[in-house]
PDB file of C-alpha atoms in Angstrom:
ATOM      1  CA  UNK A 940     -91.518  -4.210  48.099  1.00  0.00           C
ATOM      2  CA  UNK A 941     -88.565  -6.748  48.076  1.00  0.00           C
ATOM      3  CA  UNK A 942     -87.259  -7.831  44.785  1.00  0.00           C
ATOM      4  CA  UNK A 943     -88.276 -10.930  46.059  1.00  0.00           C
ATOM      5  CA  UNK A 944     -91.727 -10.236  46.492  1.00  0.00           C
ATOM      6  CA  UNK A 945     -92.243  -7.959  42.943  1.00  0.00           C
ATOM      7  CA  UNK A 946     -90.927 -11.808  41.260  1.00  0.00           C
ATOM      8  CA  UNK A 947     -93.228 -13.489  43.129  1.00  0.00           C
ATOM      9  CA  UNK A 948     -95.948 -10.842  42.457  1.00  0.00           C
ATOM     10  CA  UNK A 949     -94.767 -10.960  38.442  1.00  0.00           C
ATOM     11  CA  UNK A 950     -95.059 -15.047  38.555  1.00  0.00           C
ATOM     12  CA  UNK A 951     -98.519 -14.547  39.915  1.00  0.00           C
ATOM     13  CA  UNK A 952     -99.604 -12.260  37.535  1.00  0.00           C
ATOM     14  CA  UNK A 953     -98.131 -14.348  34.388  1.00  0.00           C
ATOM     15  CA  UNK A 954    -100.093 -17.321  35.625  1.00  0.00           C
ATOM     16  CA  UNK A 955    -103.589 -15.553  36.277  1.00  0.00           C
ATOM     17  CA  UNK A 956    -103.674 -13.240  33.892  1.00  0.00           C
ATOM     18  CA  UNK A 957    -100.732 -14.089  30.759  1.00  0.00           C
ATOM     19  CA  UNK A 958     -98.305 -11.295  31.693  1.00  0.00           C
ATOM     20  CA  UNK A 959     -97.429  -8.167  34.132  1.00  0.00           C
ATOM     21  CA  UNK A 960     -97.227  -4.747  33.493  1.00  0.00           C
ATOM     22  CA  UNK A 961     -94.584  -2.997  35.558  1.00  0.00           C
ATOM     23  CA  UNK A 962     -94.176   0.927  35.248  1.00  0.00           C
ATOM     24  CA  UNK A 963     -91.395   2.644  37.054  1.00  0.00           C
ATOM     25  CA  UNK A 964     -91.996   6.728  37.757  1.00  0.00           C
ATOM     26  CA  UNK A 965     -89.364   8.801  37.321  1.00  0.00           C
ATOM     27  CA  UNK A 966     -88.369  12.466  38.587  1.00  0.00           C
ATOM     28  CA  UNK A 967     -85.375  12.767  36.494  1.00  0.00           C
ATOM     29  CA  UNK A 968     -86.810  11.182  33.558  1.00  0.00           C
ATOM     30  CA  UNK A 969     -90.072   9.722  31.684  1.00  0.00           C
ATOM     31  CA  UNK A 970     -91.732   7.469  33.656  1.00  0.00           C
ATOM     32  CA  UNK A 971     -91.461   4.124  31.915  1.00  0.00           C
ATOM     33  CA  UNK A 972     -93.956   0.806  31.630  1.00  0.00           C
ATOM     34  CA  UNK A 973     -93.126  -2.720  30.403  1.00  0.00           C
ATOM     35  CA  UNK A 974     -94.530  -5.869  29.945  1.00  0.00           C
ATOM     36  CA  UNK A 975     -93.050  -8.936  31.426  1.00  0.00           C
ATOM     37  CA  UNK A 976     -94.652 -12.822  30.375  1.00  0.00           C
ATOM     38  CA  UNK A 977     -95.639 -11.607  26.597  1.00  0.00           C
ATOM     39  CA  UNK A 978     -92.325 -13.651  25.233  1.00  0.00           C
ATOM     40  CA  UNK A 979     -93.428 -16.597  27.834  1.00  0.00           C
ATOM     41  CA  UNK A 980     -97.239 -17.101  27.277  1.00  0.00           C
ATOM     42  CA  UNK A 981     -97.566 -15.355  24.173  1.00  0.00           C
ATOM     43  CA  UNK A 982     -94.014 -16.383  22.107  1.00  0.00           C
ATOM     44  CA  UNK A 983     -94.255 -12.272  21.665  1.00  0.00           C
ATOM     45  CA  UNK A 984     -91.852  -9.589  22.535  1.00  0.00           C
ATOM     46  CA  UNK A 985     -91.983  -8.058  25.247  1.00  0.00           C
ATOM     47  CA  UNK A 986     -93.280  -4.339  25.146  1.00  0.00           C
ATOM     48  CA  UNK A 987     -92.516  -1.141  26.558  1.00  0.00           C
ATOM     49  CA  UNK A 988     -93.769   2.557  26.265  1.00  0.00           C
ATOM     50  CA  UNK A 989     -92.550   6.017  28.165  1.00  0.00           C
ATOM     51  CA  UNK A 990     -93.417   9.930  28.122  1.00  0.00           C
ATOM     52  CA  UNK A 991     -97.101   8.945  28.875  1.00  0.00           C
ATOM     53  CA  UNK A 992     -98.930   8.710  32.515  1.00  0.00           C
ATOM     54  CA  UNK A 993     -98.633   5.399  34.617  1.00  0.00           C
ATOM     55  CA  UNK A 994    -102.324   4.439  34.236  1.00  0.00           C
ATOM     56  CA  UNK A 995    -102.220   5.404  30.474  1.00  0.00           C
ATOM     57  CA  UNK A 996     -99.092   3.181  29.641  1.00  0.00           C
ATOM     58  CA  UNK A 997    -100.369   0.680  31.915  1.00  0.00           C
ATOM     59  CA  UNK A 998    -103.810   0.370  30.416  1.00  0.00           C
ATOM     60  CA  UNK A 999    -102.580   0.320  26.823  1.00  0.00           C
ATOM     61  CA  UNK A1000    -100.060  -2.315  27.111  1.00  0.00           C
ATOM     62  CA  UNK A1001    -102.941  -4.494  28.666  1.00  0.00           C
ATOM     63  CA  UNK A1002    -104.871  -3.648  25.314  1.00  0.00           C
ATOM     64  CA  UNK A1003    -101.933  -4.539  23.259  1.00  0.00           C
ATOM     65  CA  UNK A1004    -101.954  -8.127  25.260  1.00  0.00           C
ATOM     66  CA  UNK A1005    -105.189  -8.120  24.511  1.00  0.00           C
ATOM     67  CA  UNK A1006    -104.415  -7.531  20.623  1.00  0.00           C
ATOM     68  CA  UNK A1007    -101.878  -9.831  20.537  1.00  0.00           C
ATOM     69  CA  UNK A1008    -103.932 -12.952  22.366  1.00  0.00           C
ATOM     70  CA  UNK A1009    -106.631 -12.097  19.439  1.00  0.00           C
ATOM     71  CA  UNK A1010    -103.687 -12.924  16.742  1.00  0.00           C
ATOM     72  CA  UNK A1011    -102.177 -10.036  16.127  1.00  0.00           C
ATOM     73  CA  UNK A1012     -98.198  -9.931  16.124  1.00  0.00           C
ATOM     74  CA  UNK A1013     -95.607  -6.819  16.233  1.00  0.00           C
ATOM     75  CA  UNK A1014     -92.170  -6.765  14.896  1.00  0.00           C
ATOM     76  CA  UNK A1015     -89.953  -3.532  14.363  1.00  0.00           C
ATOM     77  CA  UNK A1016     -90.899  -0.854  12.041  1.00  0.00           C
ATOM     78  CA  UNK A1017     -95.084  -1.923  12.441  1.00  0.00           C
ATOM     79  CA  UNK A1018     -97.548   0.594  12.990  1.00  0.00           C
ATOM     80  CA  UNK A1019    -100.736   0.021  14.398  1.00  0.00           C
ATOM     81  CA  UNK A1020    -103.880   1.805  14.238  1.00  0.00           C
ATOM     82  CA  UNK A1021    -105.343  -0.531  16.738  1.00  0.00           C
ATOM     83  CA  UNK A1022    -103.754   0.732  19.820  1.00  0.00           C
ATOM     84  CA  UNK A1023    -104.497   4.437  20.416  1.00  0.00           C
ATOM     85  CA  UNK A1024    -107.692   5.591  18.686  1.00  0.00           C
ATOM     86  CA  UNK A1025    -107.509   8.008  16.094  1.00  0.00           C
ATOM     87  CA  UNK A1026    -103.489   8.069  16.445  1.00  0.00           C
ATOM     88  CA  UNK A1027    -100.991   5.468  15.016  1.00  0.00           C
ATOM     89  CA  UNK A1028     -98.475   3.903  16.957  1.00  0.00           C
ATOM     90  CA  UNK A1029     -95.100   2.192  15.848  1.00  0.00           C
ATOM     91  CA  UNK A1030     -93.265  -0.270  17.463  1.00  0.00           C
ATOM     92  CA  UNK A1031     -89.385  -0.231  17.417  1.00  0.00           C
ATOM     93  CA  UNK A1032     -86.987  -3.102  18.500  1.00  0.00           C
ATOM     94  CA  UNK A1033     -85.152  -2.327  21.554  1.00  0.00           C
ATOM     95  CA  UNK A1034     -81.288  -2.479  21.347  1.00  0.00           C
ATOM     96  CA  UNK A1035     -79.929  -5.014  24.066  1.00  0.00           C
ATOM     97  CA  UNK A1036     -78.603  -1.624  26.238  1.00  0.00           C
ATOM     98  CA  UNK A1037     -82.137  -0.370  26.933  1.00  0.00           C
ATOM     99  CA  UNK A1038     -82.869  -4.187  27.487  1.00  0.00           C
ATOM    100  CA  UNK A1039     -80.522  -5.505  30.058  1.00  0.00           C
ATOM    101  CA  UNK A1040     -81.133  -1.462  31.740  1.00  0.00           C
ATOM    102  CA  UNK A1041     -84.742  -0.861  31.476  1.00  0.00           C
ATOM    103  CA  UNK A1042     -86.116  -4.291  31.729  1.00  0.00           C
ATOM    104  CA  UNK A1043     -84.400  -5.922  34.727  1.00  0.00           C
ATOM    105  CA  UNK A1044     -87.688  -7.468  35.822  1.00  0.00           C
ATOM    106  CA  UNK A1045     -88.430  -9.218  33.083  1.00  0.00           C
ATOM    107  CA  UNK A1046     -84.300 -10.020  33.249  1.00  0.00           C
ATOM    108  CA  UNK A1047     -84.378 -11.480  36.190  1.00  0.00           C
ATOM    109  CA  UNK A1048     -88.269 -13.001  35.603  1.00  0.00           C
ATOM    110  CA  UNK A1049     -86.532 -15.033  32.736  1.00  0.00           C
ATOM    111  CA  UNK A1050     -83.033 -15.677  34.741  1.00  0.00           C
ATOM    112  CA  UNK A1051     -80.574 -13.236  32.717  1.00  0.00           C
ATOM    113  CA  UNK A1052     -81.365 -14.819  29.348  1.00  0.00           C
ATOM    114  CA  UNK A1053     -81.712 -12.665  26.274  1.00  0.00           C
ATOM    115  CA  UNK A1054     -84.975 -10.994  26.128  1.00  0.00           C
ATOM    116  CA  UNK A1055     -86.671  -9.666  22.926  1.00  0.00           C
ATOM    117  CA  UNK A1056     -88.332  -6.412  23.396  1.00  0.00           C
ATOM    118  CA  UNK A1057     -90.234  -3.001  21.337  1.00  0.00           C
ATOM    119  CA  UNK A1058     -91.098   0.158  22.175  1.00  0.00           C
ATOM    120  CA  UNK A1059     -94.362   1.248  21.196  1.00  0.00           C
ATOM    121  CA  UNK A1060     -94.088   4.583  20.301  1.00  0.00           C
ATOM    122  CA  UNK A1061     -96.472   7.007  19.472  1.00  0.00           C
ATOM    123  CA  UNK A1062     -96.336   9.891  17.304  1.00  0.00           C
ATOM    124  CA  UNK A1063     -96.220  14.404  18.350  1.00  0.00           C
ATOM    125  CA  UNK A1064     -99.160  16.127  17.655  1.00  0.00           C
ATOM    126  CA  UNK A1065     -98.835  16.511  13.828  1.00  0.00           C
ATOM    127  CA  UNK A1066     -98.535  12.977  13.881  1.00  0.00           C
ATOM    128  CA  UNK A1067     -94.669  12.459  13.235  1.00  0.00           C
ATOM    129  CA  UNK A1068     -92.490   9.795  15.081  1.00  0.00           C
ATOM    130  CA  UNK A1069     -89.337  10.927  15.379  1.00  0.00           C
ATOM    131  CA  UNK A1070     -87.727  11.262  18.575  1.00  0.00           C
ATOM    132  CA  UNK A1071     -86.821  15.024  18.144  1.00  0.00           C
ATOM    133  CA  UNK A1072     -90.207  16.018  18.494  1.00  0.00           C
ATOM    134  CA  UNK A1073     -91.129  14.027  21.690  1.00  0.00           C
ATOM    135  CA  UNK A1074     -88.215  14.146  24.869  1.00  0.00           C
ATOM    136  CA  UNK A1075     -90.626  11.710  26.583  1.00  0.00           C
ATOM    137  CA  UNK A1076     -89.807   8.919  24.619  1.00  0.00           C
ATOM    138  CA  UNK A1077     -85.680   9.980  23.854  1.00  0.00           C
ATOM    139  CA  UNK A1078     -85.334   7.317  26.966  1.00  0.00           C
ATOM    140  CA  UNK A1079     -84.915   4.315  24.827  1.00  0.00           C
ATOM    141  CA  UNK A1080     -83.003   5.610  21.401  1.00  0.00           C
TER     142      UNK A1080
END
């Protein structure tokens, strides 16, 4: 797909449905999925999540548009309990680096301008978020 077309395809989405999720697989890294239209339709950051599958990411960033339309609101250092059942997650501000590199849909969605963005996170298996314990999600640090 031209770059072009996934704009076009990312407009179309904003309109009908509030935002976009784009996910980007990997094979020398995590795979990667974002949110583009959150900062336009919902005056939210945008999000984005790696180390988990495409359809995973994909369906929990729609749930955490869906949180957000309902009133809820996510800055950096929140956890949530409302995301992935029975495990918190914790959303982190992303560092204009990751931002102008990872997110160069939603860059060029919003023309360049400066983009505010979070990573949800979530935690290893005894429940710690630290980025030591979980490679898949050293992408953004």
């Amino acid at each position: 797909m031209t770059s072009s077309k996934i704009i076009d395809k990312v407009k179309n989405d904003i309109a009908e449905h509030g935002w976009h999720v784009l996910s980007v697989s990997c094979s020398d890294s995590p795979n990667f999925s974002y949110t583009v239209g959150f900062e336009q339709t919902l005056g939210h950051p945008e999000i984005i999540m790696s180390g988990l599958k495409i359809d995973l990411m994909h369906q929990l960033l729609n749930d955490i548009g869906g949180l957000i339309k309902e009133g809820e609101s996510f800055t950096n250092g929140d956890l949530s309990n409302e995301v992935i059942r029975g495990f918190p997650v914790k959303f982190v501000a992303l560092n204009e680096n990751s931002t102008e590199e990872y997110l160069r849909v939603a860059k060029a969605h919003y023309e360049n301008g400066s983009i505010r963005a979070l990573q949800c996170i979530w935690p290893d298996s005894n429940g710690v978020f630290q980025s030591a314990s979980n490679n898949a999600q050293e992408l953004f640090g």
